[in-house]
CSV table of N, CA, C and O and ligand atoms in Angstrom, one decimal:
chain,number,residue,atom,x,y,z
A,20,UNK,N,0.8,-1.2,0.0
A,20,UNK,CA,0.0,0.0,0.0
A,20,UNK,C,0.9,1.3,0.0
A,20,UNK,O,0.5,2.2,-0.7
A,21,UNK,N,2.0,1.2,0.8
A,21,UNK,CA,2.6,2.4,0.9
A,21,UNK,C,3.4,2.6,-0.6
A,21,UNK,O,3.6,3.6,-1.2
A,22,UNK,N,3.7,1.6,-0.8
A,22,UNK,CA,4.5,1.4,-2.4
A,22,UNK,C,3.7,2.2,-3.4
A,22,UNK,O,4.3,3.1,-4.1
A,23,UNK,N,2.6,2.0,-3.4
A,23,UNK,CA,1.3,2.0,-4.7
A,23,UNK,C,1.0,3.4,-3.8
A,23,UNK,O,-0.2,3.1,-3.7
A,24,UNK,N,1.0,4.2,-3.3
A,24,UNK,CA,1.1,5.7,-3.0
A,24,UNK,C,2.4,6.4,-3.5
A,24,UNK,O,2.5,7.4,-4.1
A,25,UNK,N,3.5,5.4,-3.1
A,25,UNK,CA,4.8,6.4,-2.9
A,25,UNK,C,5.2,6.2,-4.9
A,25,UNK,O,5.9,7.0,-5.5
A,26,UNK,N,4.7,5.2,-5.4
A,26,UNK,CA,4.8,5.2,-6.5
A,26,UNK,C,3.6,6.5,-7.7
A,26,UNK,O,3.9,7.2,-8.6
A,27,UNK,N,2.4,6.2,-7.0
A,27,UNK,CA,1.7,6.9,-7.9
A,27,UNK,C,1.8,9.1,-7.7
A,27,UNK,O,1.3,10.1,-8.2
A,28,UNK,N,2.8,8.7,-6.3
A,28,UNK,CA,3.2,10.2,-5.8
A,28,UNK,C,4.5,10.7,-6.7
A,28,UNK,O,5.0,11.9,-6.6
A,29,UNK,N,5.0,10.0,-7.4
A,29,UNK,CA,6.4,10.1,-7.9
A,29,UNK,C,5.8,10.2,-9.3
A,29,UNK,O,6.3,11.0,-10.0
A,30,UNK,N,4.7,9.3,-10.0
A,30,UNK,CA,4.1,9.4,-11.1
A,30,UNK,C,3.5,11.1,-11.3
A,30,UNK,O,3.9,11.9,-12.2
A,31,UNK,N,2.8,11.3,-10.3
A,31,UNK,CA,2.1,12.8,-10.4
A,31,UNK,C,3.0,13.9,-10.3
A,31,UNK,O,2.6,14.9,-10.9
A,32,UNK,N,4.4,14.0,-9.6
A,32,UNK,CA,5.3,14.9,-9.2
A,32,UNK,C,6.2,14.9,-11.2
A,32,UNK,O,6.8,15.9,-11.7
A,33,UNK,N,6.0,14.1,-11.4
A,33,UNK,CA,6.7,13.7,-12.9
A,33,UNK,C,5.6,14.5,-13.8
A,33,UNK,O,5.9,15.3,-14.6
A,34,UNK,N,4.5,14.0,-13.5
A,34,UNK,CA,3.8,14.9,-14.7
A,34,UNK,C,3.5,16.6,-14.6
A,34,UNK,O,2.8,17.4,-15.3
A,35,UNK,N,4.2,16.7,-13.4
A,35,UNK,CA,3.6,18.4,-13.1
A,35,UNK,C,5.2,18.9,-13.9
A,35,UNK,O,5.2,19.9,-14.5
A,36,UNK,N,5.9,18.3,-13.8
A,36,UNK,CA,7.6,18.6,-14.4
A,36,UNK,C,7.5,18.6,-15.8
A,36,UNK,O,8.0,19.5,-16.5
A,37,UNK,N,6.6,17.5,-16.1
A,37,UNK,CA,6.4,17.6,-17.8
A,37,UNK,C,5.6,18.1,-18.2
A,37,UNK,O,5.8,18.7,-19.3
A,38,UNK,N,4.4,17.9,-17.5
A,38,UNK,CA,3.0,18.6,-18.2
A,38,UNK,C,2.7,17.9,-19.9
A,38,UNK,O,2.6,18.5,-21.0
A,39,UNK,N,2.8,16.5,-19.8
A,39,UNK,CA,2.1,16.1,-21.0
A,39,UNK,C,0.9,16.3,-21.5
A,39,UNK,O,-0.1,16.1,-20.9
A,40,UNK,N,1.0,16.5,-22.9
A,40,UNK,CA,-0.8,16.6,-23.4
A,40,UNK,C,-2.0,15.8,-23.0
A,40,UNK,O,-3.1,16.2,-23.0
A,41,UNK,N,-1.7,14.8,-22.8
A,41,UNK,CA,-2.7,14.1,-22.9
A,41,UNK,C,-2.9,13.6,-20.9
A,41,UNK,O,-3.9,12.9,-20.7
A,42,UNK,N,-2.2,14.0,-20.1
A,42,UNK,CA,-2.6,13.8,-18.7
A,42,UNK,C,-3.1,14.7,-17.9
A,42,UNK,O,-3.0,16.0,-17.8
A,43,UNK,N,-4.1,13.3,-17.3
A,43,UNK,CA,-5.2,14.1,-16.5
A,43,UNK,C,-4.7,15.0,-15.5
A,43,UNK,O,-5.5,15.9,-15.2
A,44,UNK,N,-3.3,14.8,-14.9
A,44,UNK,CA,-2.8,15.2,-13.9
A,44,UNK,C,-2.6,16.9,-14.0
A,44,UNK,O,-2.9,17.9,-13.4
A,45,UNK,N,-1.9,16.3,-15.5
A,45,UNK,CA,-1.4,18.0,-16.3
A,45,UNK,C,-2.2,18.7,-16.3
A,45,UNK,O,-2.1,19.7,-15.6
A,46,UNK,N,-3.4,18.5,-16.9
A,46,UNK,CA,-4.7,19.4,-16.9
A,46,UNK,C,-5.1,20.0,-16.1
A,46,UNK,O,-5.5,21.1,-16.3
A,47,UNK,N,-5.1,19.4,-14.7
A,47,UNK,CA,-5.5,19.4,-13.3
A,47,UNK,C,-4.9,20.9,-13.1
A,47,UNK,O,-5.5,22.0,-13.1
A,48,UNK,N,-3.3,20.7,-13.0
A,48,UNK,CA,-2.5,21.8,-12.6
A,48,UNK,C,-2.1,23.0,-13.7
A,48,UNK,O,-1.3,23.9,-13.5
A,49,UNK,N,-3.1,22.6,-14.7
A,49,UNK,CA,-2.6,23.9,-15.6
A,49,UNK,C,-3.7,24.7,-16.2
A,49,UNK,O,-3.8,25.7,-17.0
A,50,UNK,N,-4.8,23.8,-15.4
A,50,UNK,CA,-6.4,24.5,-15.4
A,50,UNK,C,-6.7,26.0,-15.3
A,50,UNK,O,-6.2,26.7,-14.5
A,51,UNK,N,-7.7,26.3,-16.4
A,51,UNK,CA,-7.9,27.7,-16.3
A,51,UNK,C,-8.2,28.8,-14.9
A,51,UNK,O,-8.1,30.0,-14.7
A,52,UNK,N,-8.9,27.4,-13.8
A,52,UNK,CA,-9.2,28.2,-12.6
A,52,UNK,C,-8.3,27.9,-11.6
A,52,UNK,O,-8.6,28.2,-10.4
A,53,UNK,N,-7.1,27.1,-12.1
A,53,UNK,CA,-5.8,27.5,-11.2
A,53,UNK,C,-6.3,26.3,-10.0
A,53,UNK,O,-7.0,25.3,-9.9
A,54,UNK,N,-5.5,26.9,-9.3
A,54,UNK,CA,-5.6,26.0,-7.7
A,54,UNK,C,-7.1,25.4,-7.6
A,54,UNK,O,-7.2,24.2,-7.4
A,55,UNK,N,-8.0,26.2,-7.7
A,55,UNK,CA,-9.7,25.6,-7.2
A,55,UNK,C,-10.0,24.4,-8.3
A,55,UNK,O,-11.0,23.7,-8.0
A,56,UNK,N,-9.1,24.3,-9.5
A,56,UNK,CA,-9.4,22.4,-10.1
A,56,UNK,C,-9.6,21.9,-8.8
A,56,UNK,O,-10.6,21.6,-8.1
A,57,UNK,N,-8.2,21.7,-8.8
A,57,UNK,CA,-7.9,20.9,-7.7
A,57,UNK,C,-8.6,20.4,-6.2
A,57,UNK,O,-8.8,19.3,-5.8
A,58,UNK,N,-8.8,21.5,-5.7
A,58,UNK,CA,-9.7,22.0,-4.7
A,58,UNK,C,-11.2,21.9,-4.6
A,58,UNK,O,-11.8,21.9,-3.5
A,59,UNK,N,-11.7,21.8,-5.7
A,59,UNK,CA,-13.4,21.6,-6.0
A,59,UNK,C,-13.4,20.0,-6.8
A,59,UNK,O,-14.5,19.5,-6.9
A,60,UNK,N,-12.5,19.4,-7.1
A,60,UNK,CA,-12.2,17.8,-7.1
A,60,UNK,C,-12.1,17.5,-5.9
A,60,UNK,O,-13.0,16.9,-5.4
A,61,UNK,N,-11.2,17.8,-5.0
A,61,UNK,CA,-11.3,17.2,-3.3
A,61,UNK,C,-12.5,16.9,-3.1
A,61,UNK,O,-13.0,15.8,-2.8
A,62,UNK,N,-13.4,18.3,-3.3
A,62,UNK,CA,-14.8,18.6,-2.0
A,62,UNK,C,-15.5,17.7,-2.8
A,62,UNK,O,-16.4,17.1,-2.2
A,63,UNK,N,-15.3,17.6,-4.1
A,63,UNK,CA,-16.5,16.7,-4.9
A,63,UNK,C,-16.2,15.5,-4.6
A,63,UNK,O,-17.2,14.9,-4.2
A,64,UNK,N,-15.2,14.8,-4.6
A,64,UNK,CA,-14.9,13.4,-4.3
A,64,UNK,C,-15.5,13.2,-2.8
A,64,UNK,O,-16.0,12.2,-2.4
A,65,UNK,N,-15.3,14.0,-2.2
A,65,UNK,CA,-15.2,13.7,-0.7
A,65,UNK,C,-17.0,13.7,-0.3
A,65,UNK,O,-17.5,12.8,0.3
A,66,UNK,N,-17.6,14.5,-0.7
A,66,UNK,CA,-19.2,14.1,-1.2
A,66,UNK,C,-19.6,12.9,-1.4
A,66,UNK,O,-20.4,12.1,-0.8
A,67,UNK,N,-18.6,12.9,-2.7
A,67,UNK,CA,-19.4,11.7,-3.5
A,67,UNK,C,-18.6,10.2,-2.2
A,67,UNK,O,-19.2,9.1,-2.1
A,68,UNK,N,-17.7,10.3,-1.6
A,68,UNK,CA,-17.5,9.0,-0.8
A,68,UNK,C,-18.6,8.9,0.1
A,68,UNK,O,-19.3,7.9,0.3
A,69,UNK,N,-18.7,10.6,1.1
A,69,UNK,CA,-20.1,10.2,2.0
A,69,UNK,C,-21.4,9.6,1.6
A,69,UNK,O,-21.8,8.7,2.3
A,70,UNK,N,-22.1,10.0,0.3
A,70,UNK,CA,-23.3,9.2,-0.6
A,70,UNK,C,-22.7,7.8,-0.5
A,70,UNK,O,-23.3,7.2,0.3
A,71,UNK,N,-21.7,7.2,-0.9
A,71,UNK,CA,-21.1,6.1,-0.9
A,71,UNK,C,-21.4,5.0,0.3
A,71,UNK,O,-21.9,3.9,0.5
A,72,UNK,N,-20.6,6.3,1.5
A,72,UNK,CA,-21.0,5.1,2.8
A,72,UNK,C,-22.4,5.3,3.1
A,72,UNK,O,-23.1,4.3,3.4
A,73,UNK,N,-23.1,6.5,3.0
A,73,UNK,CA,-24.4,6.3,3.5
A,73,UNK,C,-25.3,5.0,2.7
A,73,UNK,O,-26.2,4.2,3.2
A,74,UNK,N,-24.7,5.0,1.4
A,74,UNK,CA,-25.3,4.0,0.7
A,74,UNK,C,-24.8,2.2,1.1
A,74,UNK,O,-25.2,1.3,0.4
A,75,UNK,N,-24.1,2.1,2.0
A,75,UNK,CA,-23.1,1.0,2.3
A,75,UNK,C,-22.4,0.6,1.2
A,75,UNK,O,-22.0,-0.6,1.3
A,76,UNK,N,-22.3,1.2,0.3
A,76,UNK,CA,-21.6,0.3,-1.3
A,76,UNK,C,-19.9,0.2,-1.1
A,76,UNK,O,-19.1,1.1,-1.2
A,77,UNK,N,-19.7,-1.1,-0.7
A,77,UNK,CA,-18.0,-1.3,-0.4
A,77,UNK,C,-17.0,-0.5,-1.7
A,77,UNK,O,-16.0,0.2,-1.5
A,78,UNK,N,-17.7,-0.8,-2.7
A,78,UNK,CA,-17.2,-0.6,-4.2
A,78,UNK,C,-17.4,0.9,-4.6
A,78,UNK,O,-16.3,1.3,-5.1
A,79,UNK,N,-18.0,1.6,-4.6
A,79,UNK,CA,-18.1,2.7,-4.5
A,79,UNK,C,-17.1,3.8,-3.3
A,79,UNK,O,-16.5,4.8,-3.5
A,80,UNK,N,-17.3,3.0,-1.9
A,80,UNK,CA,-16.2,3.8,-1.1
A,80,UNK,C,-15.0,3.2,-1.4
A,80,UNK,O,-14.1,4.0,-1.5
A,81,UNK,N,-14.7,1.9,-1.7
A,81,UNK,CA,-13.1,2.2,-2.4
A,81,UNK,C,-13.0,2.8,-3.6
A,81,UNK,O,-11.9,3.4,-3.5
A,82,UNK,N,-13.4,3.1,-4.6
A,82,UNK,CA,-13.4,4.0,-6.0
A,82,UNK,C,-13.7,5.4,-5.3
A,82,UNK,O,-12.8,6.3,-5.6
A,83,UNK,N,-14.6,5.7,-4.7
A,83,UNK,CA,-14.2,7.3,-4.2
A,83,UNK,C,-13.0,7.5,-3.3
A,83,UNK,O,-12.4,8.5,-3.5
A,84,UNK,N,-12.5,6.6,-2.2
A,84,UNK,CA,-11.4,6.7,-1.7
A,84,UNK,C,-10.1,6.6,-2.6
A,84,UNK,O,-9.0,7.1,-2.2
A,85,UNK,N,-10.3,6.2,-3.6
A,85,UNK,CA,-9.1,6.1,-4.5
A,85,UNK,C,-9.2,7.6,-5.0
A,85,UNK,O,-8.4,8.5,-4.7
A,86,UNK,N,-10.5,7.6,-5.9
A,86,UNK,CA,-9.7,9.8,-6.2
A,86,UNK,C,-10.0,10.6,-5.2
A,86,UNK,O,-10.1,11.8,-5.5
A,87,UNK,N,-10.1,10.3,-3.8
A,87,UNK,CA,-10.3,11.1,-2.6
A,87,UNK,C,-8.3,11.3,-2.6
A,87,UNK,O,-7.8,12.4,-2.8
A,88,UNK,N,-7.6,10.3,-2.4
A,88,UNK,CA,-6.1,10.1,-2.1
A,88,UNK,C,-5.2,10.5,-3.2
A,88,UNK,O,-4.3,11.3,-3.0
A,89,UNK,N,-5.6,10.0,-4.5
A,89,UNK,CA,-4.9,10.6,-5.9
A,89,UNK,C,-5.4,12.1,-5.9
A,89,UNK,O,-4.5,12.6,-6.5
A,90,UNK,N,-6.4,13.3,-5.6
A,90,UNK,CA,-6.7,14.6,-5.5
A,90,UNK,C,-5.8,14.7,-4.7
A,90,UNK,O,-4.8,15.4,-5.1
A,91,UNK,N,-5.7,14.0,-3.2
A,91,UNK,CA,-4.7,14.8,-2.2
A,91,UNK,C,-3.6,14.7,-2.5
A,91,UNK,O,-2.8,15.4,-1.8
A,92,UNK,N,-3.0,14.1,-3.3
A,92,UNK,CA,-1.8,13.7,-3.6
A,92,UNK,C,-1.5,14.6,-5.0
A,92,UNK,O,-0.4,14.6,-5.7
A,93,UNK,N,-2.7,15.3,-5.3
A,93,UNK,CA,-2.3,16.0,-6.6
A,93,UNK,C,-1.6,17.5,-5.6
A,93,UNK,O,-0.6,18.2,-5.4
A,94,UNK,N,-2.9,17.2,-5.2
A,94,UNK,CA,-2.9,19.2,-4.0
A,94,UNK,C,-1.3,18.8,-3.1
A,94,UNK,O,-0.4,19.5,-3.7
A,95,UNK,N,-1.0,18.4,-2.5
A,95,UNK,CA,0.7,18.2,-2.3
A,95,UNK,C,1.4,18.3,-3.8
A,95,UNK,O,2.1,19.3,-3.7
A,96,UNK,N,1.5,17.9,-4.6
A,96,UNK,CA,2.3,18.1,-5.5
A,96,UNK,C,2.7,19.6,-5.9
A,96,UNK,O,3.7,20.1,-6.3
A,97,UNK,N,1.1,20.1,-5.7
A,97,UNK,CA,0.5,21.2,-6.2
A,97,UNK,C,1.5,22.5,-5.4
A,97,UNK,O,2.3,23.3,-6.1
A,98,UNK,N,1.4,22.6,-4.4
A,98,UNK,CA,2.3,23.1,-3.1
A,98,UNK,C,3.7,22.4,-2.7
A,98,UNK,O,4.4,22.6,-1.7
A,99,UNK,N,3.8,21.8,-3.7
A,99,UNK,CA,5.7,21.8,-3.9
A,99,UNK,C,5.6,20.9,-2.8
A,99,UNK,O,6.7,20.8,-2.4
A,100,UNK,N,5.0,20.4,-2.4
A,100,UNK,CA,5.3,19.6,-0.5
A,100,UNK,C,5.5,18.3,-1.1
A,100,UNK,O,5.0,18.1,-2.3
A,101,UNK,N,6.2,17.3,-0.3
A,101,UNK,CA,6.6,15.9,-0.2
A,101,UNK,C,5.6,14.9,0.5
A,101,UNK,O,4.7,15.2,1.3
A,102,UNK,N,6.0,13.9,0.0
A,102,UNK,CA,4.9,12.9,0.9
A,102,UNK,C,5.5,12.5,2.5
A,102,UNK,O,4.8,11.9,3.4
A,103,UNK,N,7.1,12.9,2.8
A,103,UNK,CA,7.6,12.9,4.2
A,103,UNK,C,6.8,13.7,5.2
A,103,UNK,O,6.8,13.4,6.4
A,104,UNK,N,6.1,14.7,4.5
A,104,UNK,CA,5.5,16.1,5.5
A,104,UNK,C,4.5,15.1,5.7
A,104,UNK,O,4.4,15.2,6.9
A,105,UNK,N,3.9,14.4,5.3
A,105,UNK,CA,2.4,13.6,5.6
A,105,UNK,C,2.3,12.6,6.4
A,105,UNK,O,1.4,12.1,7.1
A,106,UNK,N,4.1,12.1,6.0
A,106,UNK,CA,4.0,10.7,7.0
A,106,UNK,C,4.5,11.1,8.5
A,106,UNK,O,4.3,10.6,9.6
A,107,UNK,N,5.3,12.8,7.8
A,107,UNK,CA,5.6,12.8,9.6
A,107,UNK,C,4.7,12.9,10.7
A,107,UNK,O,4.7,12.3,11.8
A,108,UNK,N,3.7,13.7,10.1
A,108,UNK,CA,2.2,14.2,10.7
A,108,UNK,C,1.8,12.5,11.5
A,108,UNK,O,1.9,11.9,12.6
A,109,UNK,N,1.5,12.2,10.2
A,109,UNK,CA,1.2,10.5,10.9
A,109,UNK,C,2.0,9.9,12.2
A,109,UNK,O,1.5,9.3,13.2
A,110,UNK,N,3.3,10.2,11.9
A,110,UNK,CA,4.4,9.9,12.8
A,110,UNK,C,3.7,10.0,14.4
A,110,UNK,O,3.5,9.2,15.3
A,111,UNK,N,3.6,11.2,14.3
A,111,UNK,CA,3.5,12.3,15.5
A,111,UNK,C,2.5,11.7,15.9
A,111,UNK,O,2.4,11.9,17.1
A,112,UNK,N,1.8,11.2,15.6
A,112,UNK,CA,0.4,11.1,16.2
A,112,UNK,C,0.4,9.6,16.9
A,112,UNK,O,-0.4,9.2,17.7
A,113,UNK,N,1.3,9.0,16.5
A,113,UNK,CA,1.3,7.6,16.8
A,113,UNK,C,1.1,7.5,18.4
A,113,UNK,O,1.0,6.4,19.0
B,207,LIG,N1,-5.3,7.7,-9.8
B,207,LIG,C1,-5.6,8.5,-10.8
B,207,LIG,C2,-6.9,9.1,-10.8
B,207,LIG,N2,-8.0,9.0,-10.0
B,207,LIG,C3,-8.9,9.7,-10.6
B,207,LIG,N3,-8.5,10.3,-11.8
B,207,LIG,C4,-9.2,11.1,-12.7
B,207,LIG,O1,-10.0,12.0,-11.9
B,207,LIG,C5,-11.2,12.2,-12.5
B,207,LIG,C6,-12.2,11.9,-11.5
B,207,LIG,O2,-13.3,12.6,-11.7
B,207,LIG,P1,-14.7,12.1,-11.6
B,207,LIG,O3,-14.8,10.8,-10.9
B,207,LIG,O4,-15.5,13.2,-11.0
B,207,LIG,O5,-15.0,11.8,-13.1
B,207,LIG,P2,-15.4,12.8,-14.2
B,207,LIG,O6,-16.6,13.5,-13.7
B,207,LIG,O7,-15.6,12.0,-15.4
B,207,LIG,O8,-14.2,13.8,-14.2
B,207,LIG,P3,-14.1,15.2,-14.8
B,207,LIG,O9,-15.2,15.3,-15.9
B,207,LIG,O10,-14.3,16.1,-13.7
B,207,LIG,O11,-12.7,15.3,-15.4
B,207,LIG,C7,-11.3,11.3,-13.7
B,207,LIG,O12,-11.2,12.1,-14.9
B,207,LIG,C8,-10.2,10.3,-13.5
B,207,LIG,O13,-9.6,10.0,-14.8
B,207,LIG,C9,-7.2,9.9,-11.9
B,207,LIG,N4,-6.3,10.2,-12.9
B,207,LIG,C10,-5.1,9.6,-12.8
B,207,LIG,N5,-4.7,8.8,-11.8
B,207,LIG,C11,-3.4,8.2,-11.7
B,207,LIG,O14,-2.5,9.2,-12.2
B,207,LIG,C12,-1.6,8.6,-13.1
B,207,LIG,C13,-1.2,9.6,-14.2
B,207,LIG,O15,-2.4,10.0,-14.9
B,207,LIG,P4,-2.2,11.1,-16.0
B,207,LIG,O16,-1.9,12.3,-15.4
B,207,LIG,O17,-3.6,11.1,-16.7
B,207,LIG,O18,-1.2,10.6,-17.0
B,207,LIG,C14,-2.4,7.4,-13.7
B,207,LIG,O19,-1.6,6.5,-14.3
B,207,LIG,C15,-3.2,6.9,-12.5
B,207,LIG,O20,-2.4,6.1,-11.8
C-alpha cells in the first residue's frame, strides 16, 4: 500500500515537471481556474465518498477513496510539498 502511494506520488510529481498533453494530472494543474481544479475535485470526491458510505456500497467507497487520495496527492504536489511532510504528521500522532 505504501509502495502503490509512494509510487503513484512520484508518477504525479513527474507529470507536473512535464506537463504532457494528454494527462489528467497536467490538466488538473494547468487549469484555467488554477488552484480551485484541484480544490473543487477534493470537495466533490469527498461528497461523492459520504453518498457512498451512507449507501453501504463497499465498491463505491473504495473507488471514491481512490480519487479522494490521488486529489490529495495532486494538491501536495501542487504546493511543492513531499509525501515525508504527511508521514511525519502520521508519525507524530502515533
Ligand atoms: N489515480 C488516478 C486518478 N484517479 C482519478 N483520476 C481522474 O480523476 C477524475 C475523477 O473525476 P470524476 O470521478 O468526477 O469523473 P469525471 O466527472 O468524469 O471527471 P471530470 O469530468 O471532472 O474530469 C477522472 O477524470 C479520472 O480520470 C485519476 N487520474 C489519474 N490517476 C493516476 O495518475 C496517473 C497519471 O495519470 P495522467 O496524469 O492522466 O497521466 C495514472 O496512471 C493513474 O495512476
Amino acid at each position: 500500500m505504501d509502495r502503490t502511494i509512494e509510487e503513484l506520488f512520484a508518477v504525479i510529481e513527474d507529470r507536473r515537471e512535464t506537463l504532457p498533453d494528454d494527462s489528467y494530472t497536467a490538466s488538473l494543474l494547468t487549469h484555467e481556474k488554477g488552484e480551485n481544479a484541484v480544490l473543487e475535485k477534493l470537495g466533490e470526491e469527498t461528497t461523492e465518498l459520504v453518498l457512498a458510505a451512507k449507501d453501504d456500497d463497499e465498491g463505491e467507497i473504495a473507488a471514491e477513496s481512490a480519487d479522494i487520495v490521488y486529489h490529495l496527492l495532486v494538491l501536495l504536489a501542487m504546493k511543492g510539498m513531499d509525501l515525508e511532510a504527511l508521514e511525519a504528521e502520521l508519525e507524530a500522532r502515533r
